[in-house]
Amino acid sequence: DGVIRRTVPVTQPAQGEGGSLQGVEVGAKVSFSDFVRGGILSNFGIDANYTFSDSKQTDKGLDGEELPFPDNSKHQVNLIGWYQDDALQVRVAYSYRTPRLATTFGAIPIFQDTAQYVDANLTYNINENFALYANASNVFGEIERYYFQFDSDSKQFHSQNEFEPRYSAGVRVRF
């Protein structure tokens, strides 16, 4: 009806002027069946990628160095190994990322430290209509650690998030 009943402030990160982001990503999806004819090895595959993402903005840390973009890791790696046949599917995924700027506290940057995670999935098709599955996330219980960055050699603990491994299992039914 065009009537403004209340206003809500909205904030978000802004690149601003003078910043830059550059990098490269390489990846591959390989099914062993492309190289092996028949046999159990033909059911395996790998998906992998690496990202190099260098960034800087005009904001500076206490050491006078330009800060990277928020939530941007300089290096990221993902590696997935999988197996699939008519009845069984197995997938194990590994993810790794280097420190990233989470936020700032005044002029003090707060970074999330290096993090790595492993997830897994297992599915067994009983027939066309029923499948059993099991999932595991954050298998090794990675703890996200945050730190204040005072200069290139000085880090001080800020906080941490602890996410326990999560498991689920179930039955899928197709109608």
CSV table of C-alpha atoms in Angstrom, one decimal:
chain,number,residue,atom,x,y,z
A,1,ASP,CA,0.0,0.0,0.0
A,2,GLY,CA,3.1,2.2,-0.1
A,3,VAL,CA,3.1,3.1,3.6
A,4,ILE,CA,6.5,2.7,5.3
A,5,ARG,CA,5.8,1.3,8.8
A,6,ARG,CA,9.4,1.1,10.0
A,7,THR,CA,12.9,1.3,8.8
A,8,VAL,CA,15.6,-1.3,9.4
A,9,PRO,CA,19.3,-0.5,9.0
A,10,VAL,CA,21.2,-2.8,6.7
A,11,THR,CA,24.9,-3.1,6.6
A,12,GLN,CA,27.2,-5.3,4.5
A,13,PRO,CA,30.9,-5.5,3.5
A,14,ALA,CA,31.8,-3.1,0.7
A,15,GLN,CA,34.9,-3.4,-1.5
A,16,GLY,CA,35.4,0.4,-1.6
A,17,GLU,CA,37.9,2.0,-3.9
A,18,GLY,CA,41.5,1.0,-4.4
A,19,GLY,CA,41.1,-2.7,-3.6
A,20,SER,CA,42.0,-5.6,-5.9
A,21,LEU,CA,41.2,-9.3,-6.2
A,22,GLN,CA,43.1,-11.6,-8.5
A,23,GLY,CA,43.7,-15.3,-8.7
A,24,VAL,CA,43.3,-18.5,-10.6
A,25,GLU,CA,41.4,-21.7,-10.1
A,26,VAL,CA,42.3,-25.1,-11.5
A,27,GLY,CA,40.2,-28.2,-11.2
A,28,ALA,CA,39.7,-31.7,-12.6
A,29,LYS,CA,37.0,-34.3,-12.6
A,30,VAL,CA,38.4,-37.7,-13.4
A,31,SER,CA,36.5,-40.9,-13.7
A,32,PHE,CA,38.9,-43.9,-13.8
A,33,SER,CA,36.7,-45.5,-16.4
A,34,ASP,CA,38.2,-43.0,-18.8
A,35,PHE,CA,41.5,-44.9,-18.4
A,36,VAL,CA,40.6,-48.4,-17.3
A,37,ARG,CA,38.3,-50.7,-19.1
A,38,GLY,CA,36.2,-52.9,-16.8
A,39,GLY,CA,37.1,-54.1,-13.3
A,40,ILE,CA,36.5,-52.5,-10.0
A,41,LEU,CA,38.9,-49.6,-10.6
A,42,SER,CA,36.6,-48.3,-13.4
A,43,ASN,CA,34.0,-47.4,-10.7
A,44,PHE,CA,36.3,-44.9,-8.9
A,45,GLY,CA,36.9,-41.2,-9.6
A,46,ILE,CA,38.3,-38.0,-8.2
A,47,ASP,CA,37.1,-34.4,-8.3
A,48,ALA,CA,39.7,-31.8,-7.2
A,49,ASN,CA,40.3,-28.1,-7.3
A,50,TYR,CA,42.7,-25.5,-6.1
A,51,THR,CA,42.0,-21.8,-5.9
A,52,PHE,CA,44.6,-19.1,-5.4
A,53,SER,CA,42.8,-15.8,-4.6
A,54,ASP,CA,45.0,-12.9,-3.6
A,55,SER,CA,43.2,-9.7,-2.5
A,56,LYS,CA,43.8,-6.4,-0.8
A,57,GLN,CA,41.7,-3.4,0.2
A,58,THR,CA,42.5,0.1,1.3
A,59,ASP,CA,41.9,-0.7,5.0
A,60,LYS,CA,45.1,-1.4,6.9
A,61,GLY,CA,45.9,-3.5,9.9
A,62,LEU,CA,47.9,-2.3,12.9
A,63,ASP,CA,51.1,-3.2,11.1
A,64,GLY,CA,50.3,-0.8,8.3
A,65,GLU,CA,49.7,-3.6,5.8
A,66,GLU,CA,46.6,-3.6,3.5
A,67,LEU,CA,44.0,-6.1,4.7
A,68,PRO,CA,42.6,-8.8,2.4
A,69,PHE,CA,38.9,-8.9,1.4
A,70,PRO,CA,36.7,-10.3,4.2
A,71,ASP,CA,35.9,-14.0,3.9
A,72,ASN,CA,38.6,-14.5,1.2
A,73,SER,CA,41.2,-17.2,1.8
A,74,LYS,CA,44.3,-16.9,-0.3
A,75,HIS,CA,44.5,-20.7,-0.8
A,76,GLN,CA,41.6,-23.2,-1.0
A,77,VAL,CA,41.7,-26.9,-1.8
A,78,ASN,CA,38.9,-29.4,-2.3
A,79,LEU,CA,39.5,-33.1,-3.0
A,80,ILE,CA,36.8,-35.7,-3.4
A,81,GLY,CA,37.2,-39.4,-3.9
A,82,TRP,CA,34.3,-41.5,-5.0
A,83,TYR,CA,33.1,-44.9,-5.9
A,84,GLN,CA,29.9,-45.8,-7.7
A,85,ASP,CA,28.3,-48.9,-9.1
A,86,ASP,CA,24.7,-50.0,-9.6
A,87,ALA,CA,24.1,-50.6,-5.9
A,88,LEU,CA,26.8,-48.7,-3.9
A,89,GLN,CA,27.9,-45.1,-3.9
A,90,VAL,CA,30.7,-43.9,-1.6
A,91,ARG,CA,32.0,-40.3,-1.4
A,92,VAL,CA,34.7,-38.8,0.8
A,93,ALA,CA,35.4,-35.0,0.6
A,94,TYR,CA,38.3,-33.0,2.0
A,95,SER,CA,38.2,-29.2,2.1
A,96,TYR,CA,41.0,-26.9,3.2
A,97,ARG,CA,41.3,-23.1,3.4
A,98,THR,CA,44.0,-20.8,4.7
A,99,PRO,CA,43.2,-17.9,7.1
A,100,ARG,CA,40.6,-15.4,6.1
A,101,LEU,CA,39.7,-12.0,7.5
A,102,ALA,CA,36.5,-12.4,9.5
A,103,THR,CA,35.9,-8.9,10.7
A,104,THR,CA,37.7,-6.0,12.4
A,105,PHE,CA,37.6,-4.7,16.0
A,106,GLY,CA,38.3,-1.1,15.5
A,107,ALA,CA,41.6,-1.2,13.7
A,108,ILE,CA,42.5,-4.7,14.8
A,109,PRO,CA,41.8,-7.4,12.2
A,110,ILE,CA,40.2,-10.7,13.4
A,111,PHE,CA,41.1,-13.7,11.3
A,112,GLN,CA,39.7,-17.2,11.2
A,113,ASP,CA,42.6,-19.6,11.3
A,114,THR,CA,43.3,-22.3,8.7
A,115,ALA,CA,40.4,-24.8,8.6
A,116,GLN,CA,40.0,-28.3,7.1
A,117,TYR,CA,37.0,-30.5,7.0
A,118,VAL,CA,36.2,-34.1,6.0
A,119,ASP,CA,32.7,-35.3,5.0
A,120,ALA,CA,31.5,-38.7,3.9
A,121,ASN,CA,28.5,-40.3,2.3
A,122,LEU,CA,27.5,-43.9,1.8
A,123,THR,CA,24.4,-45.0,-0.1
A,124,TYR,CA,23.3,-48.5,-0.9
A,125,ASN,CA,20.5,-49.1,-3.4
A,126,ILE,CA,18.5,-52.1,-2.2
A,127,ASN,CA,16.4,-52.0,-5.4
A,128,GLU,CA,14.8,-49.3,-7.7
A,129,ASN,CA,12.6,-48.0,-4.9
A,130,PHE,CA,14.6,-48.3,-1.7
A,131,ALA,CA,18.1,-47.1,-0.7
A,132,LEU,CA,19.9,-46.9,2.7
A,133,TYR,CA,22.2,-44.0,3.3
A,134,ALA,CA,24.6,-42.7,6.0
A,135,ASN,CA,26.2,-39.3,6.1
A,136,ALA,CA,29.0,-37.9,8.2
A,137,SER,CA,29.9,-34.2,8.3
A,138,ASN,CA,33.0,-32.7,9.9
A,139,VAL,CA,34.2,-36.2,10.6
A,140,PHE,CA,37.3,-35.1,12.7
A,141,GLY,CA,35.5,-32.3,14.6
A,142,GLU,CA,37.4,-29.3,13.2
A,143,ILE,CA,37.3,-26.3,15.6
A,144,GLU,CA,37.2,-22.9,13.9
A,145,ARG,CA,39.7,-20.7,15.8
A,146,TYR,CA,39.7,-16.9,15.5
A,147,TYR,CA,42.6,-14.6,16.4
A,148,PHE,CA,43.5,-10.9,16.6
A,149,GLN,CA,46.3,-10.0,14.1
A,150,PHE,CA,48.6,-7.3,15.5
A,151,ASP,CA,51.5,-7.8,13.1
A,152,SER,CA,52.8,-10.5,10.8
A,153,ASP,CA,54.3,-12.4,13.7
A,154,SER,CA,51.8,-11.7,16.5
A,155,LYS,CA,48.5,-13.5,16.9
A,156,GLN,CA,46.3,-13.5,20.0
A,157,PHE,CA,43.4,-15.8,20.6
A,158,HIS,CA,40.0,-14.2,20.1
A,159,SER,CA,37.4,-17.0,20.1
A,160,GLN,CA,36.5,-20.4,18.7
A,161,ASN,CA,33.5,-22.2,17.3
A,162,GLU,CA,33.3,-25.9,18.0
A,163,PHE,CA,31.1,-27.9,15.6
A,164,GLU,CA,30.9,-31.6,16.6
A,165,PRO,CA,30.8,-34.2,13.9
A,166,ARG,CA,27.3,-34.8,12.6
A,167,TYR,CA,26.0,-38.2,11.5
A,168,SER,CA,22.7,-39.2,9.9
A,169,ALA,CA,21.3,-42.4,8.5
A,170,GLY,CA,18.1,-43.2,6.8
A,171,VAL,CA,16.1,-44.8,4.1
A,172,ARG,CA,15.1,-43.2,0.8
A,173,VAL,CA,11.9,-44.3,-0.8
A,174,ARG,CA,11.0,-43.6,-4.5
A,175,PHE,CA,7.4,-43.8,-5.6
